[in-house]
Amino acid sequence: MQARGGSAPATLAATCARCGQAFSGPDDRRAQLRAPDLCRACHLDPRARSLPLESDIGKSWLLRCGKTLLQLIVSPSASFRVVEEPVSHARVLAFLATLRLPTWLFALGWAGISWLTADGVGPLKRPSVIGELLGAQFADVLRLWLLLLVPLGLPMLYFFGGILAHSAMALTGGARRSIGATMRAVGLALAPSLLLVGIADLLVVGLGLEPEVWFVLISLAVMIAVVLLAVALARTHSTTLVRGLLVAALPVVFFASVTVGRGLLEFYRLPFMPAPPIDSYAPFPIE
C-alpha cells in the first residue's frame, strides 16, 4: 500500500494527463490551473492567442510590434496562456526598445539643441527636489547621466524585474515555468507602461511639463503595469489572479521607484505642492 501510494503521484507528474505519454522534457510540459499537466501536443486551449511578435515571423517588424502592443492591452489574459520555451529574450528586448527608444532619442536631441542654443554654459539652470537634498551639481549630473543610460536601463529592468517576480513566485508556492518565462511575462507586461514613460520624459525634457501632469501620466503607467503584470504572471504560471497580483508587487515597486526617482531629478517641486525656497539656485530664481 505504501509503495502504491508513493508511486502514483510520481507517475502522474511525469506523464500527460490526456494521452498518458511521458513528457519529453521541460519544454513539452504545459501546466494547468486546476488539472494535471498536459503535453505540448494535447495542450489545445481555445482561449490562448499567440502574440504577433512571436508568430508572424518574416512580416514587418513595426507592424508586428504594433499588433503585439494592441493585443497586450486588449486581451492580456489570452496573450500569456501560451509560452514557447526557450524564450527569445532578444526578441522581447528588441520589442521594448522599439517602443521606448524613439521617444528617448527625441528627448536627447531636444536637450542637446537646448544646450547648444543656450547663452553659454554657466552655472546650473535646472533646480530639482533631489538637488536640495544631495547637492545641486550632483543632482544635475545624475539627471543627465540617467537620461543617457536609458538604453542600458531597459535590459536591467527586464532581467531584475523578472528575477524579483520569479523569486516571489517561487517563495509563494512554487513557479511552474522557468525564470525565462517569468522575464518574458514581466517585459511584455511593462511594454505599454514604458511607452507612457517615454512620452512623459519627452514632454518633461522638451516642453517643461508640469509636475501634476507628469504625476497623472506616471500613475496611469503604474496602474497599467499592476494589472498587466498580475495577469501575465498568473497566466504564465497557471495560478490565480490574486497570487499574480501579490507577486507583481515587487517588480511594480521596482519600476515605480526608478521612474519616480528620475522624475524628482527633473522637477523643482513636488506635484500639487507649492515651490519651496531654493537658496542654492539663487542666480536663477523660480517664478
Short mmCIF file of C-alpha atoms in Angstrom, two decimals:
data_model
loop_
_atom_site.label_atom_id
_atom_site.label_comp_id
_atom_site.label_asym_id
_atom_site.label_seq_id
_atom_site.Cartn_x
_atom_site.Cartn_y
_atom_site.Cartn_z
CA MET A 1 0.00 0.00 0.00
CA GLN A 2 2.82 2.39 0.79
CA ALA A 3 4.59 1.67 -2.49
CA ARG A 4 1.35 2.04 -4.37
CA GLY A 5 0.50 5.33 -2.65
CA GLY A 6 4.01 6.66 -3.18
CA SER A 7 4.34 5.74 -6.86
CA ALA A 8 1.06 7.24 -8.12
CA PRO A 9 1.98 10.92 -7.73
CA ALA A 10 5.32 10.33 -9.46
CA THR A 11 3.58 8.65 -12.42
CA LEU A 12 1.03 11.44 -12.75
CA ALA A 13 3.69 14.12 -12.54
CA ALA A 14 5.82 12.50 -15.27
CA THR A 15 3.12 11.79 -17.87
CA CYS A 16 0.48 13.76 -19.77
CA ALA A 17 -2.96 13.60 -18.16
CA ARG A 18 -4.68 13.26 -21.56
CA CYS A 19 -2.57 10.91 -23.73
CA GLY A 20 -0.59 9.21 -20.96
CA GLN A 21 2.74 9.69 -22.72
CA ALA A 22 5.82 10.69 -20.74
CA PHE A 23 6.98 14.27 -21.12
CA SER A 24 9.98 14.54 -23.42
CA GLY A 25 11.41 17.39 -21.35
CA PRO A 26 10.56 20.65 -19.57
CA ASP A 27 9.57 22.29 -22.89
CA ASP A 28 6.97 19.57 -23.51
CA ARG A 29 5.09 20.21 -20.24
CA ARG A 30 2.06 22.51 -20.23
CA ALA A 31 0.84 23.44 -16.74
CA GLN A 32 -2.90 23.53 -15.98
CA LEU A 33 -4.54 25.71 -13.35
CA ARG A 34 -6.82 23.12 -11.69
CA ALA A 35 -5.87 19.91 -13.50
CA PRO A 36 -2.82 17.72 -14.11
CA ASP A 37 -0.27 18.88 -16.65
CA LEU A 38 -0.64 18.19 -20.38
CA CYS A 39 1.99 17.65 -23.06
CA ARG A 40 2.54 20.17 -25.82
CA ALA A 41 0.52 18.17 -28.39
CA CYS A 42 -2.52 17.85 -26.10
CA HIS A 43 -2.48 21.41 -24.85
CA LEU A 44 -5.23 22.90 -27.01
CA ASP A 45 -6.61 25.93 -25.20
CA PRO A 46 -9.13 27.87 -27.32
CA ARG A 47 -8.68 30.87 -25.02
CA ALA A 48 -4.98 31.23 -25.88
CA ARG A 49 -3.71 33.61 -28.56
CA SER A 50 -0.11 33.71 -29.70
CA LEU A 51 1.50 37.12 -29.90
CA PRO A 52 2.20 38.53 -33.38
CA LEU A 53 5.71 39.28 -32.14
CA GLU A 54 6.38 35.54 -31.88
CA SER A 55 4.06 34.06 -34.52
CA ASP A 56 4.24 36.44 -37.51
CA ILE A 57 7.91 35.78 -38.21
CA GLY A 58 9.02 37.30 -41.51
CA LYS A 59 6.45 40.11 -41.59
CA SER A 60 7.10 43.80 -40.98
CA TRP A 61 8.74 44.35 -37.60
CA LEU A 62 6.91 47.60 -36.86
CA LEU A 63 3.58 46.03 -37.80
CA ARG A 64 4.26 43.07 -35.51
CA CYS A 65 5.17 45.42 -32.67
CA GLY A 66 2.00 47.47 -33.15
CA LYS A 67 -0.23 44.39 -33.23
CA THR A 68 1.53 42.94 -30.18
CA LEU A 69 1.08 46.14 -28.19
CA LEU A 70 -2.61 46.27 -29.09
CA GLN A 71 -3.15 42.61 -28.16
CA LEU A 72 -1.37 43.04 -24.82
CA ILE A 73 -3.75 45.87 -23.93
CA VAL A 74 -6.98 44.39 -25.32
CA SER A 75 -6.59 40.70 -24.40
CA PRO A 76 -3.74 40.21 -21.91
CA SER A 77 -5.18 37.01 -20.44
CA ALA A 78 -5.15 35.17 -23.77
CA SER A 79 -1.71 36.52 -24.66
CA PHE A 80 0.11 34.86 -21.77
CA ARG A 81 -1.56 31.44 -21.72
CA VAL A 82 0.96 30.03 -24.21
CA VAL A 83 4.69 30.29 -23.54
CA GLU A 84 7.12 28.98 -26.12
CA GLU A 85 10.34 27.91 -24.44
CA PRO A 86 13.21 28.53 -24.63
CA VAL A 87 12.24 32.18 -24.54
CA SER A 88 13.77 34.52 -27.10
CA HIS A 89 14.90 37.31 -24.77
CA ALA A 90 16.49 39.21 -27.66
CA ARG A 91 13.12 39.46 -29.43
CA VAL A 92 11.35 40.77 -26.32
CA LEU A 93 14.11 43.29 -25.62
CA ALA A 94 14.01 44.47 -29.23
CA PHE A 95 10.25 44.97 -28.85
CA LEU A 96 10.75 47.05 -25.70
CA ALA A 97 13.50 49.07 -27.36
CA THR A 98 11.23 49.78 -30.35
CA LEU A 99 8.62 51.26 -28.00
CA ARG A 100 10.92 53.13 -25.62
CA LEU A 101 13.97 54.36 -27.52
CA PRO A 102 12.38 56.59 -30.22
CA THR A 103 10.98 58.98 -27.60
CA TRP A 104 14.32 58.79 -25.77
CA LEU A 105 16.17 59.84 -28.92
CA PHE A 106 13.81 62.78 -29.43
CA ALA A 107 14.24 63.84 -25.79
CA LEU A 108 18.03 63.54 -26.02
CA GLY A 109 18.11 65.54 -29.24
CA TRP A 110 15.82 68.18 -27.77
CA ALA A 111 18.04 68.50 -24.70
CA GLY A 112 21.14 68.77 -26.90
CA ILE A 113 19.61 71.53 -29.03
CA SER A 114 18.58 73.44 -25.90
CA TRP A 115 22.12 73.18 -24.55
CA LEU A 116 23.72 74.31 -27.83
CA THR A 117 21.39 77.30 -28.21
CA ALA A 118 21.77 78.42 -24.57
CA ASP A 119 23.68 81.61 -23.72
CA GLY A 120 26.86 79.94 -22.56
CA VAL A 121 27.29 77.03 -20.22
CA GLY A 122 27.28 78.93 -16.94
CA PRO A 123 26.08 77.58 -13.58
CA LEU A 124 23.31 75.02 -13.21
CA LYS A 125 19.98 76.20 -14.56
CA ARG A 126 17.59 73.39 -13.54
CA PRO A 127 16.63 73.22 -9.86
CA SER A 128 15.28 69.93 -8.57
CA VAL A 129 13.88 68.33 -5.43
CA ILE A 130 16.80 65.93 -5.12
CA GLY A 131 19.22 68.79 -5.80
CA GLU A 132 18.33 70.32 -2.46
CA LEU A 133 18.96 67.01 -0.69
CA LEU A 134 22.11 65.72 -2.38
CA GLY A 135 23.64 68.83 -3.86
CA ALA A 136 22.84 70.80 -6.99
CA GLN A 137 25.80 69.73 -9.12
CA PHE A 138 25.47 66.05 -8.20
CA ALA A 139 21.74 66.06 -8.98
CA ASP A 140 22.20 67.75 -12.34
CA VAL A 141 24.97 65.36 -13.40
CA LEU A 142 22.90 62.39 -12.21
CA ARG A 143 19.89 63.61 -14.18
CA LEU A 144 21.89 63.82 -17.40
CA TRP A 145 23.65 60.53 -16.72
CA LEU A 146 20.39 58.63 -16.15
CA LEU A 147 18.95 60.11 -19.32
CA LEU A 148 21.94 58.84 -21.30
CA LEU A 149 21.68 55.37 -19.71
CA VAL A 150 18.06 54.71 -20.69
CA PRO A 151 19.10 52.06 -23.31
CA LEU A 152 21.10 50.25 -20.61
CA GLY A 153 18.22 50.54 -18.16
CA LEU A 154 15.87 48.55 -20.40
CA PRO A 155 17.67 45.18 -20.07
CA MET A 156 18.32 45.88 -16.38
CA LEU A 157 14.60 46.46 -15.78
CA TYR A 158 13.79 43.35 -17.81
CA PHE A 159 16.15 40.97 -16.03
CA PHE A 160 15.98 42.35 -12.49
CA GLY A 161 12.19 42.68 -12.69
CA GLY A 162 11.99 39.09 -13.89
CA ILE A 163 14.27 37.86 -11.11
CA LEU A 164 12.19 39.65 -8.46
CA ALA A 165 8.93 38.26 -9.84
CA HIS A 166 10.29 34.71 -10.18
CA SER A 167 11.71 34.78 -6.64
CA ALA A 168 8.35 35.91 -5.27
CA MET A 169 6.54 33.25 -7.31
CA ALA A 170 8.89 30.52 -6.05
CA LEU A 171 8.54 31.62 -2.42
CA THR A 172 4.72 31.75 -2.52
CA GLY A 173 4.07 28.21 -3.66
CA GLY A 174 6.48 27.43 -6.47
CA ALA A 175 6.97 28.58 -10.05
CA ARG A 176 5.59 26.23 -12.72
CA ARG A 177 7.57 27.86 -15.51
CA SER A 178 11.21 28.76 -15.96
CA ILE A 179 12.75 32.06 -14.95
CA GLY A 180 12.96 32.90 -18.65
CA ALA A 181 9.17 32.66 -18.94
CA THR A 182 8.81 34.99 -15.94
CA MET A 183 11.17 37.53 -17.52
CA ARG A 184 9.16 37.35 -20.73
CA ALA A 185 5.94 38.00 -18.80
CA VAL A 186 7.43 40.96 -16.94
CA GLY A 187 8.94 42.52 -20.06
CA LEU A 188 5.83 42.22 -22.20
CA ALA A 189 3.54 43.39 -19.39
CA LEU A 190 5.64 46.54 -18.87
CA ALA A 191 5.64 47.45 -22.57
CA PRO A 192 2.61 49.83 -22.52
CA SER A 193 3.87 51.48 -19.33
CA LEU A 194 7.34 52.03 -20.82
CA LEU A 195 5.74 53.72 -23.81
CA LEU A 196 3.89 56.11 -21.47
CA VAL A 197 7.08 56.81 -19.51
CA GLY A 198 8.89 57.63 -22.75
CA ILE A 199 6.18 60.09 -23.75
CA ALA A 200 6.31 61.69 -20.29
CA ASP A 201 10.11 62.02 -20.50
CA LEU A 202 9.86 63.71 -23.89
CA LEU A 203 7.28 66.18 -22.62
CA VAL A 204 9.30 66.94 -19.48
CA VAL A 205 12.63 67.45 -21.23
CA GLY A 206 11.25 69.23 -24.29
CA LEU A 207 8.23 71.18 -23.09
CA GLY A 208 8.81 71.56 -19.36
CA LEU A 209 5.73 69.56 -18.38
CA GLU A 210 4.11 70.49 -15.09
CA PRO A 211 4.63 68.04 -12.20
CA GLU A 212 0.88 67.45 -11.88
CA VAL A 213 0.51 66.27 -15.49
CA TRP A 214 3.63 64.12 -15.16
CA PHE A 215 2.22 62.59 -11.98
CA VAL A 216 -1.02 61.64 -13.77
CA LEU A 217 0.89 60.01 -16.64
CA ILE A 218 3.19 58.05 -14.32
CA SER A 219 0.26 56.98 -12.12
CA LEU A 220 -1.52 55.68 -15.21
CA ALA A 221 1.63 53.82 -16.26
CA VAL A 222 1.95 52.21 -12.82
CA MET A 223 -1.72 51.16 -12.72
CA ILE A 224 -1.43 49.59 -16.16
CA ALA A 225 1.72 47.78 -15.01
CA VAL A 226 -0.08 46.40 -11.93
CA VAL A 227 -2.96 44.98 -13.95
CA LEU A 228 -0.91 43.56 -16.82
CA LEU A 229 1.79 42.11 -14.56
CA ALA A 230 -0.78 40.37 -12.36
CA VAL A 231 -2.49 38.81 -15.40
CA ALA A 232 0.80 37.95 -17.12
CA LEU A 233 2.33 36.19 -14.11
CA ALA A 234 -0.91 34.38 -13.23
CA ARG A 235 -1.43 33.05 -16.75
CA THR A 236 2.23 32.24 -17.35
CA HIS A 237 2.48 30.13 -14.20
CA SER A 238 -1.13 28.84 -14.32
CA THR A 239 -2.10 30.25 -10.95
CA THR A 240 -4.78 32.55 -9.57
CA LEU A 241 -5.04 36.25 -10.25
CA VAL A 242 -4.80 37.00 -6.52
CA ARG A 243 -1.43 35.32 -6.33
CA GLY A 244 -0.38 37.02 -9.56
CA LEU A 245 -1.27 40.39 -8.03
CA LEU A 246 0.76 39.66 -4.89
CA VAL A 247 3.78 38.51 -6.89
CA ALA A 248 3.55 41.52 -9.20
CA ALA A 249 4.08 43.89 -6.25
CA LEU A 250 7.89 43.52 -6.31
CA PRO A 251 8.53 44.32 -9.98
CA VAL A 252 5.93 47.11 -9.88
CA VAL A 253 7.65 48.74 -6.89
CA PHE A 254 10.99 48.42 -8.68
CA PHE A 255 9.60 50.01 -11.85
CA ALA A 256 7.80 52.79 -9.98
CA SER A 257 10.83 53.62 -7.81
CA VAL A 258 13.13 54.06 -10.78
CA THR A 259 10.58 56.15 -12.67
CA VAL A 260 9.68 58.42 -9.76
CA GLY A 261 13.35 58.85 -8.82
CA ARG A 262 14.13 60.17 -12.29
CA GLY A 263 11.15 62.50 -12.09
CA LEU A 264 12.35 64.07 -8.85
CA LEU A 265 15.55 65.00 -10.65
CA GLU A 266 13.57 66.96 -13.24
CA PHE A 267 11.20 69.00 -11.04
CA TYR A 268 11.90 71.70 -8.50
CA ARG A 269 8.69 71.00 -6.59
CA LEU A 270 6.51 68.02 -5.77
CA PRO A 271 3.17 67.58 -7.57
CA PHE A 272 0.26 69.57 -6.08
CA MET A 273 2.62 71.42 -3.71
CA PRO A 274 3.99 74.99 -3.86
CA ALA A 275 7.60 75.56 -4.80
CA PRO A 276 9.93 75.74 -1.78
CA PRO A 277 12.63 78.44 -1.49
CA ILE A 278 15.78 77.06 -3.12
CA ASP A 279 18.85 79.00 -1.97
CA SER A 280 21.40 77.05 -4.00
CA TYR A 281 19.81 78.30 -7.23
CA ALA A 282 19.82 81.97 -6.25
CA PRO A 283 21.15 83.19 -9.66
CA PHE A 284 18.14 81.57 -11.31
CA PRO A 285 15.05 82.45 -9.23
CA ILE A 286 11.89 80.42 -9.70
CA GLU A 287 8.96 82.48 -10.85
#
